[in-house]
């Protein structure tokens, strides 16, 4: 008998991809599925990305330096300086998307069997990467609702053990849309400093905030040694296929460590690094446009949700997701209903089940995530279909349980 590793067995499949094969089967039959489940922005990528790549005249396509192409690094430095953050080249390392940055950060701070604190629900890749690294995630409920109690220092302190190495925060947050306020960030840094913990701050959605601004932890000079930012251009420039992100930190030991990891995978793709340069140099122009667009979309989603009885959601302040609590025991059953039974004029809608966004067992079973990554007209249609789909699911369930 051949046995695969425990790690491979333990890894949870991405909740976003869980229904992929069912989806493609149904699409082959000609059913239109409005996709609210993947955070794959539908917006056009900035044309400067493609024109920069077209200008590449070199006849060779060599490995880029492990530390990144010089002009690409300089573009990141300029990008951060627009937020008042002054990085030197040694404070930043380009990665294959934010995803690789997450893996590098986790592996740089914790050994196998050690622990990292994370607020749940959270972007589900963290679970998979922690499993790959053999690191244990310790969940703390995220206070993302208006009515949530404020973060409690003693509650967090109680979760910290000898093996704890870091705290992860995602700001603005996927999947809840929460934007962390200054007071909360200061509390996290205070706890981190007191307990000698790193803070891994995922700032992928930095610009996508609807009122005010998100505060980057790299602006917090009093905690520079503790902070590791993982970043990505995927969402803010609508180029998820470019696979460009970075790790940024003022901690020299961390940057040396992630550099060593980076030399193992040799380099980030050359052409995509080149394509990203004009975007990073002129980030405001593009990001300002898309923030206005996502805000309009959020308002459409919320407007229709307000019209649905017996659900709960929380108003997102940033990113492009929200989570909804449904009057349903197990949302997988509802999603399968939407995909296989329910049709509205030959169409249906797809949302993400929340279970895998939690560490704690039996959490999120009645919750879904909606990603508002469709144009306004289609989004409105998709949300109406969602509303009708939910109603007919509840109706059908009621009639079958009465039989
Ligand atoms: C999408 C996402 C990432 C990673 O995206 P990449 O495409 O790998 O850059 C990281 N963190 C969060 C919270 C995300 O939503």
CSV table of C-alpha atoms and ligand atoms in Angstrom, one decimal:
chain,number,residue,atom,x,y,z
A,1,UNK,CA,0.0,0.0,0.0
A,2,UNK,CA,1.1,3.5,-0.7
A,3,UNK,CA,0.1,6.2,1.8
A,4,UNK,CA,0.1,9.9,1.2
A,5,UNK,CA,1.2,12.3,4.0
A,6,UNK,CA,-1.0,13.2,6.9
A,7,UNK,CA,-0.6,16.9,5.8
A,8,UNK,CA,-2.0,16.0,2.4
A,9,UNK,CA,-4.9,14.2,4.0
A,10,UNK,CA,-5.6,17.0,6.5
A,11,UNK,CA,-5.7,19.8,4.0
A,12,UNK,CA,-9.2,21.1,3.6
A,13,UNK,CA,-10.3,21.8,0.0
A,14,UNK,CA,-10.9,25.4,-0.8
A,15,UNK,CA,-14.6,26.1,-0.1
A,16,UNK,CA,-14.7,28.3,-3.1
A,17,UNK,CA,-13.7,25.4,-5.4
A,18,UNK,CA,-15.7,22.7,-3.6
A,19,UNK,CA,-18.6,22.8,-6.2
A,20,UNK,CA,-16.5,23.4,-9.3
A,21,UNK,CA,-17.2,20.1,-11.0
A,22,UNK,CA,-20.9,20.4,-10.3
A,23,UNK,CA,-20.9,23.9,-11.7
A,24,UNK,CA,-19.1,23.0,-14.9
A,25,UNK,CA,-21.5,20.0,-15.4
A,26,UNK,CA,-24.5,22.3,-15.1
A,27,UNK,CA,-23.0,25.0,-17.3
A,28,UNK,CA,-22.4,22.4,-20.0
A,29,UNK,CA,-26.2,21.9,-20.1
A,30,UNK,CA,-26.6,25.6,-20.9
A,31,UNK,CA,-27.7,26.9,-17.5
A,32,UNK,CA,-26.5,30.4,-16.7
A,33,UNK,CA,-24.9,30.6,-13.3
A,34,UNK,CA,-24.4,34.1,-11.8
A,35,UNK,CA,-21.2,33.7,-9.8
A,36,UNK,CA,-21.1,35.4,-6.5
A,37,UNK,CA,-18.7,32.9,-5.0
A,38,UNK,CA,-15.2,33.6,-6.3
A,39,UNK,CA,-13.4,36.8,-5.4
A,40,UNK,CA,-12.3,37.1,-9.0
A,41,UNK,CA,-12.8,40.7,-10.0
A,42,UNK,CA,-14.6,41.1,-13.3
A,43,UNK,CA,-13.2,44.6,-14.0
A,44,UNK,CA,-10.9,45.2,-16.9
A,45,UNK,CA,-7.2,45.1,-16.0
A,46,UNK,CA,-5.4,48.5,-16.5
A,47,UNK,CA,-4.2,48.6,-20.1
A,48,UNK,CA,-0.8,49.8,-18.9
A,49,UNK,CA,-0.2,46.2,-17.7
A,50,UNK,CA,-0.4,44.8,-21.2
A,51,UNK,CA,1.4,47.6,-22.9
A,52,UNK,CA,4.3,47.3,-20.5
A,53,UNK,CA,4.7,43.7,-21.3
A,54,UNK,CA,4.4,44.3,-25.1
A,55,UNK,CA,7.4,46.6,-24.8
A,56,UNK,CA,9.6,43.8,-23.7
A,57,UNK,CA,12.2,43.4,-26.4
A,58,UNK,CA,14.7,41.0,-24.9
A,59,UNK,CA,15.1,37.8,-26.9
A,60,UNK,CA,15.7,35.8,-23.7
A,61,UNK,CA,13.4,35.1,-20.9
A,62,UNK,CA,15.8,34.6,-18.1
A,63,UNK,CA,15.2,34.0,-14.4
A,64,UNK,CA,14.6,37.3,-12.6
A,65,UNK,CA,16.6,37.9,-9.4
A,66,UNK,CA,15.1,36.1,-6.4
A,67,UNK,CA,14.9,39.4,-4.7
A,68,UNK,CA,12.8,40.8,-7.6
A,69,UNK,CA,13.6,42.9,-10.8
A,70,UNK,CA,15.1,46.2,-9.7
A,71,UNK,CA,12.5,48.5,-11.4
A,72,UNK,CA,9.7,46.3,-10.0
A,73,UNK,CA,11.1,46.7,-6.5
A,74,UNK,CA,11.4,50.5,-7.0
A,75,UNK,CA,7.8,50.6,-8.2
A,76,UNK,CA,6.7,48.9,-5.0
A,77,UNK,CA,8.7,51.4,-3.0
A,78,UNK,CA,7.1,54.3,-4.8
A,79,UNK,CA,3.7,52.7,-4.3
A,80,UNK,CA,4.2,52.4,-0.5
A,81,UNK,CA,5.6,55.9,-0.3
A,82,UNK,CA,2.2,57.1,-1.5
A,83,UNK,CA,0.9,55.8,1.8
A,84,UNK,CA,3.6,57.5,3.8
A,85,UNK,CA,5.6,54.3,4.2
A,86,UNK,CA,9.3,54.5,3.4
A,87,UNK,CA,10.7,51.1,2.5
A,88,UNK,CA,14.2,50.3,1.4
A,89,UNK,CA,14.8,47.5,-1.1
A,90,UNK,CA,15.7,45.1,1.7
A,91,UNK,CA,12.3,45.7,3.3
A,92,UNK,CA,10.4,44.2,0.4
A,93,UNK,CA,10.4,40.9,-1.4
A,94,UNK,CA,8.1,40.3,-4.5
A,95,UNK,CA,6.3,37.0,-4.3
A,96,UNK,CA,4.1,34.8,-6.6
A,97,UNK,CA,0.9,36.5,-5.5
A,98,UNK,CA,-0.1,37.3,-2.0
A,99,UNK,CA,-0.6,33.6,-1.5
A,100,UNK,CA,3.1,32.8,-1.6
A,101,UNK,CA,3.7,35.8,0.7
A,102,UNK,CA,1.3,34.2,3.2
A,103,UNK,CA,3.1,30.9,3.1
A,104,UNK,CA,6.5,32.6,3.4
A,105,UNK,CA,5.4,34.7,6.4
A,106,UNK,CA,3.9,31.7,8.2
A,107,UNK,CA,7.0,29.6,7.6
A,108,UNK,CA,9.3,32.5,8.6
A,109,UNK,CA,7.7,32.9,12.1
A,110,UNK,CA,6.6,29.5,13.2
A,111,UNK,CA,8.0,25.9,13.3
A,112,UNK,CA,5.9,22.8,13.1
A,113,UNK,CA,3.6,22.4,16.2
A,114,UNK,CA,3.8,26.1,17.0
A,115,UNK,CA,0.8,28.3,17.0
A,116,UNK,CA,-0.5,31.4,15.3
A,117,UNK,CA,-3.6,33.3,16.4
A,118,UNK,CA,-6.1,34.2,13.7
A,119,UNK,CA,-9.5,35.9,13.8
A,120,UNK,CA,-12.4,33.9,12.4
A,121,UNK,CA,-14.0,33.7,9.9
A,122,UNK,CA,-10.9,34.2,7.8
A,123,UNK,CA,-9.7,33.9,4.2
A,124,UNK,CA,-9.6,30.1,3.9
A,125,UNK,CA,-6.2,29.7,2.3
A,126,UNK,CA,-4.7,30.5,5.7
A,127,UNK,CA,-6.0,27.1,6.9
A,128,UNK,CA,-4.4,25.3,4.0
A,129,UNK,CA,-1.0,27.1,4.3
A,130,UNK,CA,-0.9,26.5,8.1
A,131,UNK,CA,-1.5,22.8,7.4
A,132,UNK,CA,1.2,22.7,4.8
A,133,UNK,CA,3.6,24.4,7.2
A,134,UNK,CA,2.5,22.1,10.1
A,135,UNK,CA,1.5,25.2,12.1
A,136,UNK,CA,-1.6,25.3,14.3
A,137,UNK,CA,-4.1,28.1,14.0
A,138,UNK,CA,-5.8,29.3,17.1
A,139,UNK,CA,-9.1,31.0,16.3
A,140,UNK,CA,-10.6,34.1,18.0
A,141,UNK,CA,-14.0,35.4,16.9
A,142,UNK,CA,-13.7,38.5,14.8
A,143,UNK,CA,-15.8,41.4,16.0
A,144,UNK,CA,-17.1,42.3,12.6
A,145,UNK,CA,-20.7,43.2,13.4
A,146,UNK,CA,-21.9,46.6,14.4
A,147,UNK,CA,-23.3,45.0,17.6
A,148,UNK,CA,-20.1,42.9,18.3
A,149,UNK,CA,-18.4,43.5,21.6
A,150,UNK,CA,-15.0,45.3,21.2
A,151,UNK,CA,-11.9,43.2,21.1
A,152,UNK,CA,-10.9,42.2,24.6
A,153,UNK,CA,-7.2,42.3,25.6
A,154,UNK,CA,-7.6,39.7,28.3
A,155,UNK,CA,-9.5,37.3,25.9
A,156,UNK,CA,-6.7,37.5,23.4
A,157,UNK,CA,-4.1,37.3,26.1
A,158,UNK,CA,-5.7,34.1,27.3
A,159,UNK,CA,-5.2,32.4,23.9
A,160,UNK,CA,-1.5,33.1,23.9
A,161,UNK,CA,0.6,30.2,25.0
A,162,UNK,CA,4.4,29.4,25.0
A,163,UNK,CA,4.0,28.0,21.5
A,164,UNK,CA,2.3,31.1,20.1
A,165,UNK,CA,4.4,33.0,17.5
A,166,UNK,CA,2.2,35.4,15.7
A,167,UNK,CA,-1.2,37.0,15.3
A,168,UNK,CA,-2.8,37.3,11.8
A,169,UNK,CA,-5.1,40.1,10.8
A,170,UNK,CA,-6.7,40.8,7.5
A,171,UNK,CA,-7.4,44.4,6.9
A,172,UNK,CA,-9.7,45.2,5.1
A,173,UNK,CA,-11.1,41.8,5.7
A,174,UNK,CA,-12.1,39.0,3.4
A,175,UNK,CA,-14.8,37.5,4.0
A,176,UNK,CA,-16.5,40.0,6.3
A,177,UNK,CA,-15.7,43.4,4.8
A,178,UNK,CA,-14.5,44.7,8.2
A,179,UNK,CA,-12.0,47.5,8.3
A,180,UNK,CA,-9.9,47.5,11.5
A,181,UNK,CA,-9.9,50.8,13.3
A,182,UNK,CA,-6.8,52.4,14.8
A,183,UNK,CA,-7.7,51.5,18.4
A,184,UNK,CA,-8.0,47.8,17.5
A,185,UNK,CA,-4.7,47.9,15.6
A,186,UNK,CA,-3.0,49.5,18.5
A,187,UNK,CA,-4.4,46.9,20.8
A,188,UNK,CA,-3.0,44.1,18.6
A,189,UNK,CA,0.4,45.7,18.5
A,190,UNK,CA,0.4,46.2,22.2
A,191,UNK,CA,-0.3,42.6,22.8
A,192,UNK,CA,2.2,41.5,20.2
A,193,UNK,CA,5.0,43.6,21.7
A,194,UNK,CA,4.2,42.5,25.3
A,195,UNK,CA,4.3,38.8,24.3
A,196,UNK,CA,7.0,39.0,21.6
A,197,UNK,CA,4.7,38.0,18.8
A,198,UNK,CA,4.9,38.8,15.1
A,199,UNK,CA,1.8,40.4,13.5
A,200,UNK,CA,1.1,39.2,10.0
A,201,UNK,CA,-1.0,41.8,8.4
A,202,UNK,CA,-2.8,40.9,5.1
A,203,UNK,CA,-3.4,44.2,3.4
A,204,UNK,CA,-4.4,42.9,0.0
A,205,UNK,CA,-7.5,45.2,0.0
A,206,UNK,CA,-5.7,48.3,1.4
A,207,UNK,CA,-7.4,50.8,-0.9
A,208,UNK,CA,-10.8,49.1,-1.1
A,209,UNK,CA,-12.5,51.0,1.8
A,210,UNK,CA,-15.8,52.8,1.4
A,211,UNK,CA,-15.6,55.4,4.2
A,212,UNK,CA,-12.2,56.7,5.4
A,213,UNK,CA,-9.1,54.7,5.0
A,214,UNK,CA,-7.5,51.5,6.2
A,215,UNK,CA,-4.4,52.0,8.3
A,216,UNK,CA,-1.3,50.0,7.2
A,217,UNK,CA,0.6,48.5,10.1
A,218,UNK,CA,3.8,49.5,8.4
A,219,UNK,CA,2.9,53.1,9.5
A,220,UNK,CA,3.2,52.0,13.2
A,221,UNK,CA,6.8,52.9,14.0
A,222,UNK,CA,6.6,51.7,17.5
A,223,UNK,CA,6.1,48.1,16.4
A,224,UNK,CA,8.2,47.9,13.3
A,225,UNK,CA,10.1,44.8,14.4
A,226,UNK,CA,6.9,42.9,14.9
A,227,UNK,CA,5.0,43.7,11.7
A,228,UNK,CA,5.1,41.6,8.5
A,229,UNK,CA,2.8,42.8,5.8
A,230,UNK,CA,1.6,40.4,3.1
A,231,UNK,CA,0.4,42.2,0.0
A,232,UNK,CA,-0.9,41.6,-3.5
A,233,UNK,CA,-1.8,43.5,-6.6
A,234,UNK,CA,-4.5,40.9,-7.6
A,235,UNK,CA,-7.5,42.7,-6.2
A,236,UNK,CA,-6.6,46.4,-6.2
A,237,UNK,CA,-5.6,46.4,-9.9
A,238,UNK,CA,-8.0,43.6,-10.9
A,239,UNK,CA,-5.1,41.4,-12.2
A,240,UNK,CA,-5.4,38.2,-10.1
A,241,UNK,CA,-3.9,36.2,-13.0
A,242,UNK,CA,-0.7,38.2,-12.9
A,243,UNK,CA,0.4,36.4,-9.7
A,244,UNK,CA,2.2,39.3,-8.1
A,245,UNK,CA,2.4,40.1,-4.4
A,246,UNK,CA,5.1,40.9,-1.8
A,247,UNK,CA,6.2,40.5,1.8
A,248,UNK,CA,7.2,43.8,3.4
A,249,UNK,CA,8.7,44.2,6.8
A,250,UNK,CA,11.2,46.4,8.7
A,251,UNK,CA,12.4,43.3,10.5
A,252,UNK,CA,15.7,42.3,9.0
A,253,UNK,CA,15.7,38.7,10.3
A,254,UNK,CA,12.3,38.1,8.7
A,255,UNK,CA,13.4,39.7,5.4
A,256,UNK,CA,16.5,37.5,5.3
A,257,UNK,CA,14.4,34.5,6.0
A,258,UNK,CA,11.9,35.2,3.3
A,259,UNK,CA,14.7,36.0,0.9
A,260,UNK,CA,16.1,32.5,1.5
A,261,UNK,CA,12.8,30.9,0.8
A,262,UNK,CA,12.6,33.0,-2.3
A,263,UNK,CA,15.9,31.7,-3.6
A,264,UNK,CA,14.5,28.2,-3.5
A,265,UNK,CA,11.7,29.0,-5.9
A,266,UNK,CA,14.2,31.0,-7.9
A,267,UNK,CA,12.1,33.9,-9.1
A,268,UNK,CA,8.7,35.5,-9.7
A,269,UNK,CA,7.6,35.6,-13.4
A,270,UNK,CA,9.6,38.2,-15.3
A,271,UNK,CA,6.9,39.6,-17.6
A,272,UNK,CA,4.3,40.0,-14.9
A,273,UNK,CA,6.8,41.9,-12.7
A,274,UNK,CA,7.3,44.2,-15.7
A,275,UNK,CA,3.6,44.6,-16.3
A,276,UNK,CA,3.0,45.5,-12.7
A,277,UNK,CA,5.4,48.5,-12.7
A,278,UNK,CA,3.1,51.1,-14.3
A,279,UNK,CA,0.3,50.0,-12.0
A,280,UNK,CA,2.3,50.4,-8.8
A,281,UNK,CA,3.7,53.8,-10.0
A,282,UNK,CA,0.2,55.2,-10.6
A,283,UNK,CA,-1.9,53.2,-8.2
A,284,UNK,CA,-4.3,56.0,-7.1
A,285,UNK,CA,-5.8,56.6,-10.5
A,286,UNK,CA,-7.0,53.0,-10.9
A,287,UNK,CA,-7.8,52.2,-7.3
A,288,UNK,CA,-10.0,55.3,-6.8
A,289,UNK,CA,-12.1,54.2,-9.8
A,290,UNK,CA,-12.7,50.7,-8.6
A,291,UNK,CA,-13.5,51.7,-5.0
A,292,UNK,CA,-16.3,53.9,-6.3
A,293,UNK,CA,-17.5,50.9,-8.4
A,294,UNK,CA,-17.4,48.4,-5.5
A,295,UNK,CA,-19.2,50.8,-3.2
A,296,UNK,CA,-22.1,51.0,-5.7
A,297,UNK,CA,-22.1,47.3,-5.9
A,298,UNK,CA,-22.2,46.9,-2.1
A,299,UNK,CA,-25.2,49.2,-2.0
A,300,UNK,CA,-27.0,47.1,-4.5
A,301,UNK,CA,-26.3,43.9,-2.6
A,302,UNK,CA,-27.4,45.4,0.7
A,303,UNK,CA,-30.5,47.0,-0.8
A,304,UNK,CA,-31.7,43.5,-1.9
A,305,UNK,CA,-30.6,41.8,1.3
A,306,UNK,CA,-32.6,44.3,3.3
A,307,UNK,CA,-35.7,43.0,1.5
A,308,UNK,CA,-35.2,39.4,2.5
A,309,UNK,CA,-36.8,38.3,5.7
A,310,UNK,CA,-35.1,36.3,8.5
A,311,UNK,CA,-31.5,36.8,7.4
A,312,UNK,CA,-28.6,38.6,9.1
A,313,UNK,CA,-25.7,40.3,7.5
A,314,UNK,CA,-23.2,43.0,8.5
A,315,UNK,CA,-22.5,46.1,6.5
A,316,UNK,CA,-19.1,45.8,4.8
A,317,UNK,CA,-16.8,48.7,5.2
A,318,UNK,CA,-14.3,47.5,2.6
A,319,UNK,CA,-13.0,44.7,0.3
A,320,UNK,CA,-15.8,43.2,-1.8
A,321,UNK,CA,-17.5,40.5,0.2
A,322,UNK,CA,-20.1,40.1,2.9
A,323,UNK,CA,-21.4,37.2,4.9
A,324,UNK,CA,-25.0,36.4,5.4
A,325,UNK,CA,-26.6,34.2,8.0
A,326,UNK,CA,-29.5,32.3,6.5
A,327,UNK,CA,-32.5,30.6,8.3
A,328,UNK,CA,-31.1,27.2,7.2
A,329,UNK,CA,-29.3,24.5,9.0
A,330,UNK,CA,-26.8,23.5,6.4
A,331,UNK,CA,-26.1,25.8,3.5
A,332,UNK,CA,-24.4,23.1,1.4
A,333,UNK,CA,-27.9,21.6,0.9
A,334,UNK,CA,-29.2,25.0,-0.2
A,335,UNK,CA,-26.3,25.5,-2.6
A,336,UNK,CA,-26.9,22.1,-4.1
A,337,UNK,CA,-30.5,23.0,-4.5
A,338,UNK,CA,-29.6,26.2,-6.3
A,339,UNK,CA,-27.3,24.3,-8.6
A,340,UNK,CA,-29.3,21.3,-9.3
A,341,UNK,CA,-33.0,22.0,-8.8
A,342,UNK,CA,-33.7,25.7,-8.8
A,343,UNK,CA,-33.9,27.7,-12.1
A,344,UNK,CA,-35.2,31.2,-12.7
A,345,UNK,CA,-35.6,31.8,-16.4
A,346,UNK,CA,-32.9,29.2,-17.1
A,347,UNK,CA,-30.5,30.7,-14.6
A,348,UNK,CA,-29.3,30.3,-11.1
A,349,UNK,CA,-26.8,31.8,-8.7
A,350,UNK,CA,-23.8,30.5,-6.8
A,351,UNK,CA,-22.5,31.6,-3.4
A,352,UNK,CA,-19.7,30.3,-1.1
A,353,UNK,CA,-20.4,28.2,2.0
A,354,UNK,CA,-18.7,29.7,5.1
A,355,UNK,CA,-17.8,26.5,7.0
A,356,UNK,CA,-14.2,26.4,5.8
A,357,UNK,CA,-13.6,30.0,6.8
A,358,UNK,CA,-13.7,28.9,10.4
A,359,UNK,CA,-11.4,26.8,12.5
A,360,UNK,CA,-14.0,26.1,15.2
A,361,UNK,CA,-16.1,23.1,14.5
A,362,UNK,CA,-19.8,23.5,13.5
A,363,UNK,CA,-19.3,27.2,12.8
A,364,UNK,CA,-20.6,28.9,9.7
A,365,UNK,CA,-22.9,26.1,8.7
A,366,UNK,CA,-25.7,28.5,8.2
A,367,UNK,CA,-23.6,31.2,6.6
A,368,UNK,CA,-22.6,32.1,3.1
A,369,UNK,CA,-20.2,34.6,1.6
A,370,UNK,CA,-21.3,36.9,-1.3
A,371,UNK,CA,-18.5,38.4,-3.5
A,372,UNK,CA,-19.8,41.4,-5.4
A,373,UNK,CA,-17.7,40.9,-8.4
A,374,UNK,CA,-20.3,41.3,-11.1
A,375,UNK,CA,-21.3,44.5,-13.0
A,376,UNK,CA,-24.2,46.4,-11.5
A,377,UNK,CA,-26.9,45.1,-13.8
A,378,UNK,CA,-25.9,41.5,-13.5
A,379,UNK,CA,-25.3,41.8,-9.8
A,380,UNK,CA,-28.8,43.1,-9.3
A,381,UNK,CA,-30.2,40.3,-11.4
A,382,UNK,CA,-28.1,37.7,-9.5
A,383,UNK,CA,-29.2,39.1,-6.1
A,384,UNK,CA,-32.9,38.9,-7.1
A,385,UNK,CA,-32.4,35.3,-8.3
A,386,UNK,CA,-30.7,34.6,-4.9
A,387,UNK,CA,-33.7,36.1,-3.1
A,388,UNK,CA,-36.2,34.0,-5.1
A,389,UNK,CA,-34.0,30.9,-4.8
A,390,UNK,CA,-33.9,31.2,-1.0
A,391,UNK,CA,-37.6,31.7,-0.8
A,392,UNK,CA,-38.3,28.6,-2.9
A,393,UNK,CA,-35.8,26.5,-1.0
A,394,UNK,CA,-37.5,27.5,2.3
A,395,UNK,CA,-40.9,26.8,0.8
A,396,UNK,CA,-39.9,23.4,-0.6
A,397,UNK,CA,-38.3,22.4,2.7
A,398,UNK,CA,-41.3,23.3,4.6
A,399,UNK,CA,-43.7,21.4,2.3
A,400,UNK,CA,-41.5,18.3,2.4
A,401,UNK,CA,-41.2,18.4,6.2
A,402,UNK,CA,-45.0,18.7,6.5
A,403,UNK,CA,-45.6,15.5,4.5
B,1,LIG,C1,-7.2,37.1,-2.7
B,1,LIG,C2,-6.5,37.1,-1.4
B,1,LIG,C3,-5.1,36.9,-1.2
B,1,LIG,C4,-4.1,36.4,-2.2
B,1,LIG,O1,-4.3,36.7,-3.5
B,1,LIG,P1,-3.2,36.4,-4.6
B,1,LIG,O2,-4.0,36.4,-5.9
B,1,LIG,O3,-2.5,35.2,-4.3
B,1,LIG,O4,-2.4,37.6,-4.6
B,1,LIG,C5,-4.6,37.0,0.0
B,1,LIG,N1,-5.3,37.4,1.1
B,1,LIG,C6,-6.6,37.7,1.0
B,1,LIG,C7,-7.3,38.1,2.2
B,1,LIG,C8,-7.2,37.5,-0.3
B,1,LIG,O5,-8.5,37.8,-0.4
